[in-house]
CSV table of C-alpha atoms in Angstrom, one decimal:
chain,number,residue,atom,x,y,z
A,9,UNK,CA,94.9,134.3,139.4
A,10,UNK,CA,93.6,137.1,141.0
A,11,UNK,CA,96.3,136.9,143.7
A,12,UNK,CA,98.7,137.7,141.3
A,13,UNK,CA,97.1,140.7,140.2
A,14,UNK,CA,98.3,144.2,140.5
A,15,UNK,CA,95.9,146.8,139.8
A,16,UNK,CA,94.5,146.0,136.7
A,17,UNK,CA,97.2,143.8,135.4
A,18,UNK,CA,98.3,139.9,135.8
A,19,UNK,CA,101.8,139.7,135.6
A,20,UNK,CA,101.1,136.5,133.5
A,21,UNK,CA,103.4,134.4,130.8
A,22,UNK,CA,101.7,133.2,127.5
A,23,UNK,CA,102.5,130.2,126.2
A,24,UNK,CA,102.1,128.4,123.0
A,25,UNK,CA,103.5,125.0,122.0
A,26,UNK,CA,102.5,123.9,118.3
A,27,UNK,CA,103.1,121.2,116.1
A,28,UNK,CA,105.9,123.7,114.4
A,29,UNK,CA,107.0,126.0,116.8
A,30,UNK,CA,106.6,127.6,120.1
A,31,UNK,CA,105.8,130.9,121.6
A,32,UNK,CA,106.2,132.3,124.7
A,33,UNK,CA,106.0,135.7,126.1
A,34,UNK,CA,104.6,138.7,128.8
A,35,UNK,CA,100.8,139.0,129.0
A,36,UNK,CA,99.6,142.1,127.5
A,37,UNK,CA,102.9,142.6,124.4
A,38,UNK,CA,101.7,142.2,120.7
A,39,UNK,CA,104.7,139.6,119.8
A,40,UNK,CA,106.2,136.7,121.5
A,41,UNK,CA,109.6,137.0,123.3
A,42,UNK,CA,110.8,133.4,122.6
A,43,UNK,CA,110.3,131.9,119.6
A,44,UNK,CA,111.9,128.3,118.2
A,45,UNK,CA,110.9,125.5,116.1
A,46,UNK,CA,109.3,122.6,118.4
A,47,UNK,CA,110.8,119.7,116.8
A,48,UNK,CA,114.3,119.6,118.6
A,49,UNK,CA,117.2,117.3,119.0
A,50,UNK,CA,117.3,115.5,122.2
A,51,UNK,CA,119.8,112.9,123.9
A,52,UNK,CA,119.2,110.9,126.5
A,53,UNK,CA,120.5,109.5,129.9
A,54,UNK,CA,123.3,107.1,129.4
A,55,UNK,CA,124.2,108.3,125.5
A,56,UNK,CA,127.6,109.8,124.2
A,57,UNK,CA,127.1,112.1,121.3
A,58,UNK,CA,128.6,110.0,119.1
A,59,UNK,CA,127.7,106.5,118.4
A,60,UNK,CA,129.1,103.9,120.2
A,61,UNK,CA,127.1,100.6,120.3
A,62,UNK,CA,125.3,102.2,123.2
A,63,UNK,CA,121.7,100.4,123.5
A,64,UNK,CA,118.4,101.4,122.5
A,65,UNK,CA,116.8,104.5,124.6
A,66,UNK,CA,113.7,102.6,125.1
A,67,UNK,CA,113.9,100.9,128.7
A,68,UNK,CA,111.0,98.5,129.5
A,69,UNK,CA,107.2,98.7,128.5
A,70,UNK,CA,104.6,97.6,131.0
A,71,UNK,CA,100.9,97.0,131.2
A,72,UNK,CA,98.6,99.0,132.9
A,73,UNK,CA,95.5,97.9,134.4
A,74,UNK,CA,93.1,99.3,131.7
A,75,UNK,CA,93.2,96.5,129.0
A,76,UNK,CA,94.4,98.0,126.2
A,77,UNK,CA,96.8,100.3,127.6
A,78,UNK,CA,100.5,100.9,127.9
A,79,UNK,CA,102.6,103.3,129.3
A,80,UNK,CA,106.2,103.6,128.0
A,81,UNK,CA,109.2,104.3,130.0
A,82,UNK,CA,112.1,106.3,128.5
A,83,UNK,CA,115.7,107.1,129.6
A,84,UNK,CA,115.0,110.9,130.8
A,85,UNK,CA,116.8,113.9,128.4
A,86,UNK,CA,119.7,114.7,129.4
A,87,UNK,CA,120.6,117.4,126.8
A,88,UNK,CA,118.5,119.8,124.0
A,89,UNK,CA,119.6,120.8,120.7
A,90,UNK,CA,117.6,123.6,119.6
A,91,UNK,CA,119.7,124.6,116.7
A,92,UNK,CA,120.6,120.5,115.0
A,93,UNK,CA,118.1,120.9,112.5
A,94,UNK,CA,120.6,123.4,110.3
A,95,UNK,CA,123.7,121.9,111.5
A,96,UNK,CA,124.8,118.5,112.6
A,97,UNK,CA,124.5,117.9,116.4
A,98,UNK,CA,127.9,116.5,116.9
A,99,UNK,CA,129.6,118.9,114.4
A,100,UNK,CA,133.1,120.1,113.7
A,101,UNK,CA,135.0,121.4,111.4
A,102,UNK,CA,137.0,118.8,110.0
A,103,UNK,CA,134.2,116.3,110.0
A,104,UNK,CA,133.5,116.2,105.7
A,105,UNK,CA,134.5,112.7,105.5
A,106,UNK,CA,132.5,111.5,108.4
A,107,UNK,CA,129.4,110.1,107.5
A,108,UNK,CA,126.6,112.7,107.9
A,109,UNK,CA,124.7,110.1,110.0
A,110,UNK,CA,127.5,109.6,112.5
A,111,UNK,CA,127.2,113.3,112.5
A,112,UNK,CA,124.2,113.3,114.2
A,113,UNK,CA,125.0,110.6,116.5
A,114,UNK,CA,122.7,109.2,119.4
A,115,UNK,CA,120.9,112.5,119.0
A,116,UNK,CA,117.0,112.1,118.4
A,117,UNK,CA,114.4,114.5,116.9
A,118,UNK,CA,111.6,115.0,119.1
A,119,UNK,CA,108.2,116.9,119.3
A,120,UNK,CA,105.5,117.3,121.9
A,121,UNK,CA,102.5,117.7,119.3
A,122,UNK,CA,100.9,114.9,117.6
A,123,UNK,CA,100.8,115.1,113.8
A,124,UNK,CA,97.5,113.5,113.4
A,125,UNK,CA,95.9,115.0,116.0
A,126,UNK,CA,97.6,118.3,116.6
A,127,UNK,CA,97.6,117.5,120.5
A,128,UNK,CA,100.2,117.0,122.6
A,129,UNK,CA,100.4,113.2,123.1
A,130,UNK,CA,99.1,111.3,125.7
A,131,UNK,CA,101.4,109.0,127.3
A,132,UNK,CA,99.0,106.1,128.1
A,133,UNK,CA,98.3,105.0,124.7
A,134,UNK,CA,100.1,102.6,122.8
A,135,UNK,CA,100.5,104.7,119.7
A,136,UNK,CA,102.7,106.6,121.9
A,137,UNK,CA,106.3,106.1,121.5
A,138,UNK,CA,106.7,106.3,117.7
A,139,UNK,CA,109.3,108.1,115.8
A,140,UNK,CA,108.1,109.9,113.0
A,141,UNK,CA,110.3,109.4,109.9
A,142,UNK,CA,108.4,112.0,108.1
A,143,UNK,CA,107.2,114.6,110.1
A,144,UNK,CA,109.9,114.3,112.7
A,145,UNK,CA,109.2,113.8,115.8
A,146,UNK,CA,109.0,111.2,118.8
A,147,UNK,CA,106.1,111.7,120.8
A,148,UNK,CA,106.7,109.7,123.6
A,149,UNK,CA,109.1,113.0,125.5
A,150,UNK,CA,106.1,115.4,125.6
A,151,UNK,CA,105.7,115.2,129.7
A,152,UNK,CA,109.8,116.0,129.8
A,153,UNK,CA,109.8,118.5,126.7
A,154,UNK,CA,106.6,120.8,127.6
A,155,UNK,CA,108.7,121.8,131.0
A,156,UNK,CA,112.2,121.7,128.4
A,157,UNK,CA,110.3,124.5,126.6
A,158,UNK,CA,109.3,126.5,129.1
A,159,UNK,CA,112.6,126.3,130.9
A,160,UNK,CA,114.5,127.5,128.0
A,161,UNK,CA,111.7,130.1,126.8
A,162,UNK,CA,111.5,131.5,130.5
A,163,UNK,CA,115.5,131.8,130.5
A,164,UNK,CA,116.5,132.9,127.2
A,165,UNK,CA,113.9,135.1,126.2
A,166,UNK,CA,112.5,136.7,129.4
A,167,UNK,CA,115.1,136.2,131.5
A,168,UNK,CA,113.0,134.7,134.4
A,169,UNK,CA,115.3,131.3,135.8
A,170,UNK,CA,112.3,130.0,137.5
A,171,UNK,CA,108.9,128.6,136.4
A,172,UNK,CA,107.2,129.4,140.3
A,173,UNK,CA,107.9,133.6,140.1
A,174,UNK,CA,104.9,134.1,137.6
A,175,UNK,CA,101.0,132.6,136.8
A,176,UNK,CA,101.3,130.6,133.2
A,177,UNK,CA,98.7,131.3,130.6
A,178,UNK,CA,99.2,128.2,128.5
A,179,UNK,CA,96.8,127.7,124.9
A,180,UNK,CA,95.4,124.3,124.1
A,181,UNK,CA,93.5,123.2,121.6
A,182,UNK,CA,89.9,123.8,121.6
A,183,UNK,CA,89.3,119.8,121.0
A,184,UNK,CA,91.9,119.1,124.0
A,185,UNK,CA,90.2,116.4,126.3
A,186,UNK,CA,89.9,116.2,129.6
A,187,UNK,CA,92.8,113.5,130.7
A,188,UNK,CA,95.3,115.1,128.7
A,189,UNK,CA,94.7,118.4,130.4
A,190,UNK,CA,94.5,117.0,133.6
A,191,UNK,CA,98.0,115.4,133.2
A,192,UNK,CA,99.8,118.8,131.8
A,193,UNK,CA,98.0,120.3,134.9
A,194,UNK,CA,100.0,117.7,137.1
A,195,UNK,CA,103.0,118.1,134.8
A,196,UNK,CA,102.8,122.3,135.4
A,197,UNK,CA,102.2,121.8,139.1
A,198,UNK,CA,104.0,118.8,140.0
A,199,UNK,CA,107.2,119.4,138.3
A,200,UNK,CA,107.8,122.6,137.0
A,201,UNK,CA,105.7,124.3,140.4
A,202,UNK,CA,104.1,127.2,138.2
A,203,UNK,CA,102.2,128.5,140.9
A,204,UNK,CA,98.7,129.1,138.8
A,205,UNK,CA,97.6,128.1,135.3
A,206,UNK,CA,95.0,128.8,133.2
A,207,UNK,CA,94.3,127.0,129.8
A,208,UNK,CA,92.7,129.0,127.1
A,209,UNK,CA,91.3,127.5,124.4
A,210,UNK,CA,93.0,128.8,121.0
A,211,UNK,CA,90.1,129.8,119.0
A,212,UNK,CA,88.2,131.8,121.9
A,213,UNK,CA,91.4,133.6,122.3
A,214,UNK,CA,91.5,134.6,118.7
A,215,UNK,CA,88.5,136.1,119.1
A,216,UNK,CA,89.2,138.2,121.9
A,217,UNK,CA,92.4,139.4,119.9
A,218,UNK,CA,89.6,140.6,117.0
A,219,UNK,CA,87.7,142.0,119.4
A,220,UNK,CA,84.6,139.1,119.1
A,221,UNK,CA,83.2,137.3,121.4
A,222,UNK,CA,81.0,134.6,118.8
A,223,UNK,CA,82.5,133.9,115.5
A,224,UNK,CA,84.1,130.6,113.4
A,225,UNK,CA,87.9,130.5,113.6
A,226,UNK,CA,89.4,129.0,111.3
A,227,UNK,CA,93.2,128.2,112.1
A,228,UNK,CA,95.1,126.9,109.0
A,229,UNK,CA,97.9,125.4,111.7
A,230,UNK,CA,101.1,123.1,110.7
A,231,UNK,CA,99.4,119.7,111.6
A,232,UNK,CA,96.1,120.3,110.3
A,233,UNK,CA,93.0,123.0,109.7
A,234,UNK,CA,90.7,123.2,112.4
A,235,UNK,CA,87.0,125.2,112.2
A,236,UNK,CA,85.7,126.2,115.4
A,237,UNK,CA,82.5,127.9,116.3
A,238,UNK,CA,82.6,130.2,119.3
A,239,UNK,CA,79.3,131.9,120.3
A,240,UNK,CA,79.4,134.4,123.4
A,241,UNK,CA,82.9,133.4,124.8
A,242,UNK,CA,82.4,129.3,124.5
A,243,UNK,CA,83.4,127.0,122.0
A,244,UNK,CA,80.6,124.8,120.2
A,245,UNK,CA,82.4,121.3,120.4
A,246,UNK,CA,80.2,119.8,118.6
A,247,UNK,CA,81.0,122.2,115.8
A,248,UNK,CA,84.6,121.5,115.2
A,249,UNK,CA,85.7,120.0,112.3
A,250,UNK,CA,89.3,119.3,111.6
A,251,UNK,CA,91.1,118.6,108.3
A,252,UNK,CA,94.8,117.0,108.7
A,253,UNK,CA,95.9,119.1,106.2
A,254,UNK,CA,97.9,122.1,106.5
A,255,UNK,CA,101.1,123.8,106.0
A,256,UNK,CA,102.8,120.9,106.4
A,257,UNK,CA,101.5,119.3,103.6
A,258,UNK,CA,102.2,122.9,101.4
A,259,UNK,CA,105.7,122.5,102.2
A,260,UNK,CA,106.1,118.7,101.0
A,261,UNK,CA,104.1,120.0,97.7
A,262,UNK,CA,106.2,122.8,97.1
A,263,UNK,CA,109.3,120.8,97.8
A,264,UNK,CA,108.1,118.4,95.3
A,265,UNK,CA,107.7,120.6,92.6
A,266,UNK,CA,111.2,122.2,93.1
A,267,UNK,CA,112.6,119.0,93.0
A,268,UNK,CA,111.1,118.6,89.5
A,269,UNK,CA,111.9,122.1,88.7
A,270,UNK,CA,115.7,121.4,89.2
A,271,UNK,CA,116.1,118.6,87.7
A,272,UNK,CA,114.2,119.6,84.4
A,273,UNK,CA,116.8,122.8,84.2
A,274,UNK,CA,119.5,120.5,85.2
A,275,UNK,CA,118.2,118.4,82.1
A,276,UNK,CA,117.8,121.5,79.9
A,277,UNK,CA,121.6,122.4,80.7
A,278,UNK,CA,123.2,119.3,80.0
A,279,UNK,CA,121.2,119.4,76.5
A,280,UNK,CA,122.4,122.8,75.6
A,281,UNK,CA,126.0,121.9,76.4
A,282,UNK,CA,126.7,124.1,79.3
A,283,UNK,CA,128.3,122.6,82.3
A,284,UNK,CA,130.7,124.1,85.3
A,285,UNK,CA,134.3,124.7,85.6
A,286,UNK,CA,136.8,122.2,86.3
A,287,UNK,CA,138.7,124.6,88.5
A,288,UNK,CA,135.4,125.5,90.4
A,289,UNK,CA,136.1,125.6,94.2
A,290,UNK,CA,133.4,123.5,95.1
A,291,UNK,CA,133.4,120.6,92.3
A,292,UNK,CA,131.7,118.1,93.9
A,293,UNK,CA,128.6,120.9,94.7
A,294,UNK,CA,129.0,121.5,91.2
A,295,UNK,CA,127.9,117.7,89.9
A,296,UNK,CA,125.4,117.6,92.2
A,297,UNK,CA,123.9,120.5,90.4
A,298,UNK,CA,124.3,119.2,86.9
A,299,UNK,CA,122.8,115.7,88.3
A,300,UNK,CA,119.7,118.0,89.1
A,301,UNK,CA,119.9,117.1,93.2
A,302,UNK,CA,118.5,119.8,95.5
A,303,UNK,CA,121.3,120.6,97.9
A,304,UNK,CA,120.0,121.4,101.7
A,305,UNK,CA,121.0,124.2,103.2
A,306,UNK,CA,123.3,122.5,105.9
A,307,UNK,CA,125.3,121.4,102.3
A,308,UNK,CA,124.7,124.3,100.8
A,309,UNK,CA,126.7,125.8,104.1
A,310,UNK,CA,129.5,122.6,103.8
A,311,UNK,CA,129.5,120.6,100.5
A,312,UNK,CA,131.7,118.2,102.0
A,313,UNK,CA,129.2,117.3,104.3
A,314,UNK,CA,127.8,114.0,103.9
A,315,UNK,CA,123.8,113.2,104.1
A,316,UNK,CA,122.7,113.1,108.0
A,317,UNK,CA,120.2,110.8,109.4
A,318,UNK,CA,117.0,110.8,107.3
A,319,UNK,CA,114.9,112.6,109.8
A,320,UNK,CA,117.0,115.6,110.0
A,321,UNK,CA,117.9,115.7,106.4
A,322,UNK,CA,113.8,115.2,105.6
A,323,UNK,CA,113.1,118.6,108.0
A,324,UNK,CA,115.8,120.4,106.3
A,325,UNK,CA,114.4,119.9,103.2
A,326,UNK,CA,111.2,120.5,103.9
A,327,UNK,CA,112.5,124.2,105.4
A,328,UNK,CA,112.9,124.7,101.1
A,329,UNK,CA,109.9,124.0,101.0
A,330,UNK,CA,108.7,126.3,103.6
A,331,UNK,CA,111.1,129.1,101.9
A,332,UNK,CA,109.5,129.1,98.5
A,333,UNK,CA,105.7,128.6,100.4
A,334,UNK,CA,106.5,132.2,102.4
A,335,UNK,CA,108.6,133.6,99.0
A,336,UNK,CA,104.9,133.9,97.6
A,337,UNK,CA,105.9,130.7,95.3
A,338,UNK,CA,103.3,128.7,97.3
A,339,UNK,CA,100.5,131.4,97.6
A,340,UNK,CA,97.6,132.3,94.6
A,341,UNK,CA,94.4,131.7,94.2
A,342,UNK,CA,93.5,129.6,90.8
A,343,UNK,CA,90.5,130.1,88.5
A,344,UNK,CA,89.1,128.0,85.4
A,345,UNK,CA,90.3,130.2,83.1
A,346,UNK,CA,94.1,130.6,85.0
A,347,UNK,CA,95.8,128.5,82.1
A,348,UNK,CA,94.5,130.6,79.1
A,349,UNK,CA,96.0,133.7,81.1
A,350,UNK,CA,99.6,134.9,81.2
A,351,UNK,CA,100.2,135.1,85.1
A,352,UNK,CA,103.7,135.7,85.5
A,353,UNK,CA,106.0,133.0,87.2
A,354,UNK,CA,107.6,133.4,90.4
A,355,UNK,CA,112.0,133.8,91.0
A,356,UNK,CA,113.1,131.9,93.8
A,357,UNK,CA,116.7,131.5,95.1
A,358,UNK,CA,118.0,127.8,96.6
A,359,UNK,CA,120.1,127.2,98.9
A,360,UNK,CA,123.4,126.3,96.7
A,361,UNK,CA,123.1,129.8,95.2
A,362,UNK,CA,120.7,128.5,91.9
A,363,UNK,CA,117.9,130.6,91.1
A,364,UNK,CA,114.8,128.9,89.6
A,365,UNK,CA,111.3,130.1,87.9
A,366,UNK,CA,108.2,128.3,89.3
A,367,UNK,CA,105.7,128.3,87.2
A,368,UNK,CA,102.1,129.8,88.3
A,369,UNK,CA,100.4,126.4,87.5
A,370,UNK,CA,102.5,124.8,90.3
A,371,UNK,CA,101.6,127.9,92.8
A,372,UNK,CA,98.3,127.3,91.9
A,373,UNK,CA,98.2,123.9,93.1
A,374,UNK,CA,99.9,124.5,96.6
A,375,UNK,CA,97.2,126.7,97.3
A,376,UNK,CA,94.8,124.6,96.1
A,377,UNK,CA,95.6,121.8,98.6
A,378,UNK,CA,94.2,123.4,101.3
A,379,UNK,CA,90.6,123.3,99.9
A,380,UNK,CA,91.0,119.9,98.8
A,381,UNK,CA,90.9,120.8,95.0
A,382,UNK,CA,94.7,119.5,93.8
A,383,UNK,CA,95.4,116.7,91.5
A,384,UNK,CA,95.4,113.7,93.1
A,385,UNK,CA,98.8,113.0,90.9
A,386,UNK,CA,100.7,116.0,92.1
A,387,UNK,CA,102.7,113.7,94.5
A,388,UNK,CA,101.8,114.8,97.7
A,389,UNK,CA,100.2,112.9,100.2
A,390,UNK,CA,96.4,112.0,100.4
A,391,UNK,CA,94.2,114.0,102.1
A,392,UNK,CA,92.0,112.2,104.3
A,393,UNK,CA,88.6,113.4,104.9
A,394,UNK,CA,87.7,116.2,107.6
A,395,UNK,CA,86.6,114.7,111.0
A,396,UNK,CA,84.0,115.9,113.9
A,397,UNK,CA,86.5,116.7,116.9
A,398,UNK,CA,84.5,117.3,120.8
A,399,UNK,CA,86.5,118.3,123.7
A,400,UNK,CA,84.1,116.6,125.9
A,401,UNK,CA,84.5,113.2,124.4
């Protein structure tokens, strides 16, 4: 990059795309310019917004040479949704009868990051292609979404409408292999004609930011945790260790326990006798409250909304989750003696305007997910075992 460089600077863009959001910004500024979730809604070439009987976006799937491997064509995005996950894609405002799921229409969620892996997905494996009911996500658009991101980042944030006026600065993972760099090198060359990149590992870049050149990084990300070793400037690969649990799973735990938070107070009310006006406004948002349902916000916003398809109304849901994780509801430390002492609960406002106590027990557990020491019956889902990760394999 030192053709780019003026003085002592490097007009440079930083870029960051993550398993739950993505950053992007000037080289050399504390915060990020652009900043949006990563799991988007996407529709494709040859798809109306709203459903009609139009066929499946996946085209043909051929064999490669390489036994064992398949590459899978898709229609090509023709349009982004960055905001669908709190509203319906194909919204209006006489559309509360609809069903929520013709709502959303053709419209897809999408993400360029693995779950499981925390990589972006390579296109040549057969696993490529799903859609993730639970996470969100369909990994097979990562090649059209990484220069989707950038594009919008570049234009909405920093005001730049070209990808070739400045040198791209673009973090991967410290486990990223070979291939898969190789192909977003093609990708950022090819097709989005950045005219010099340079991929900095995450963990070495964290040290930098402290000042360090050898220390362990430990990045609690959405996806996963990930330990790396750095010594002198270069990652130890054979040092990283990776646990697939991480905010993500926080969220679904916390979401959980609100769920069973609401519907004991729902069952607590209807035992006491107290119930909501007949005259109330919004009736129908009033029986789902007595029934002990937690409302999402895009109801909370429209009661006469109808449930949308299950992967957007799973992500908004799980942004409850999220809400009461950051509120502080998620976040303590527990000790052996934490039941005998009287550690206050926690207030936390829902969407539908209902205010609930969380009890420290269940903050305790949320945080104790993380180092693997929850009850295996809290609900949320299994934590596999920590794996050896190496770039070089």
């Amino acid at each position: 990059m030192s053709f780019f460089t003026t003085d002592d600077s490097v007009d440079a863009i930083v870029a960051d795309i993550g398993s739950y959001a993505t950053k992007i910004g000037q080289a050399g500024e504390d915060n990020p310019r652009a900043y949006f979730r990563s799991n988007v809604a996407i529709l494709r070439e040859g798809q109306d917004e709203v459903n009609e009987g139009s066929p499946s976006s996946t085209t043909t799937t051929t064999s490669e040479n390489a036994p064992g491997r398949r590459r899978r064509r898709r229609r090509p995005i023709t349009k982004v949704n960055y905001d669908a996950l709190n509203r319906p894609a194909v919204y209006s405002h006489n559309s509360g009868d609809i069903d929520g799921k013709d709502l959303d229409g053709n419209w897809k969620v999408a993400n360029p990051v693995d779950p499981k892996t925390g990589l972006w997905y390579d296109p040549m494996t057969e696993s490529n292609g799903h859609c993730l009911e639970n996470k969100g996500g369909d990994g097979s658009d990562w090649a059209d979404l990484i220069p989707t991101y950038l594009r919008h980042g570049y234009s909405s944030s920093l005001g730049i409408d070209t990808l070739s006026a400045n040198p791209l600065l673009l973090i991967e993972r410290s486990y990223n292999p070979p291939p898969l760099r190789q192909q977003t090198l093609e990708i950022l060359m090819e097709e989005c004609e950045v005219p010099a990149v340079f991929f900095g590992r995450d963990a070495i870049l964290s040290c930098y930011a402290c000042g360090k050149t050898t220390s362990t990084v430990v990045d609690m990300g959405y996806s996963g945790t990930t330990i790396t070793p750095v010594y002198e400037g270069y990652v130890e690969t054979k040092g990283i260790r990776r646990c697939p649990i991480g905010t993500y799973h926080m969220d679904d735990m916390a979401l959980q326990q609100l769920q069973q938070v609401v519907k004991q107070n729902a069952a607590s009310a209807i035992a006491n006798g107290e119930g909501g006006s007949k005259d109330d406004e919004k009736n129908e948002l009033r029986e789902r409250q007595k029934r002990g349902e937690l409302i999402p916000w895009y109801q909370a916003y429209n009661p006469s909304l109808q449930q949308r398809q299950d992967v957007f109304h799973r992500l908004s849901m799980l942004d409850i989750g999220r809400e009461c994780r950051v509120s502080g509801a998620g976040q303590s430390i527990n000790t052996l003696a934490s039941k005998g002492l009287q550690v206050p609960s926690l207030k936390f406002g829902l969407p539908d305007g209902q205010t609930v106590d969380i009890p420290s027990q269940n903050r305790f557990d949320v945080a104790e997910l993380v180092v693997g020491t929850a009850n295996s019956g809290s609900g949320s889902e299994e934590a596999p075992s920590s794996t050896t990760l190496s770039s070089d394999s």
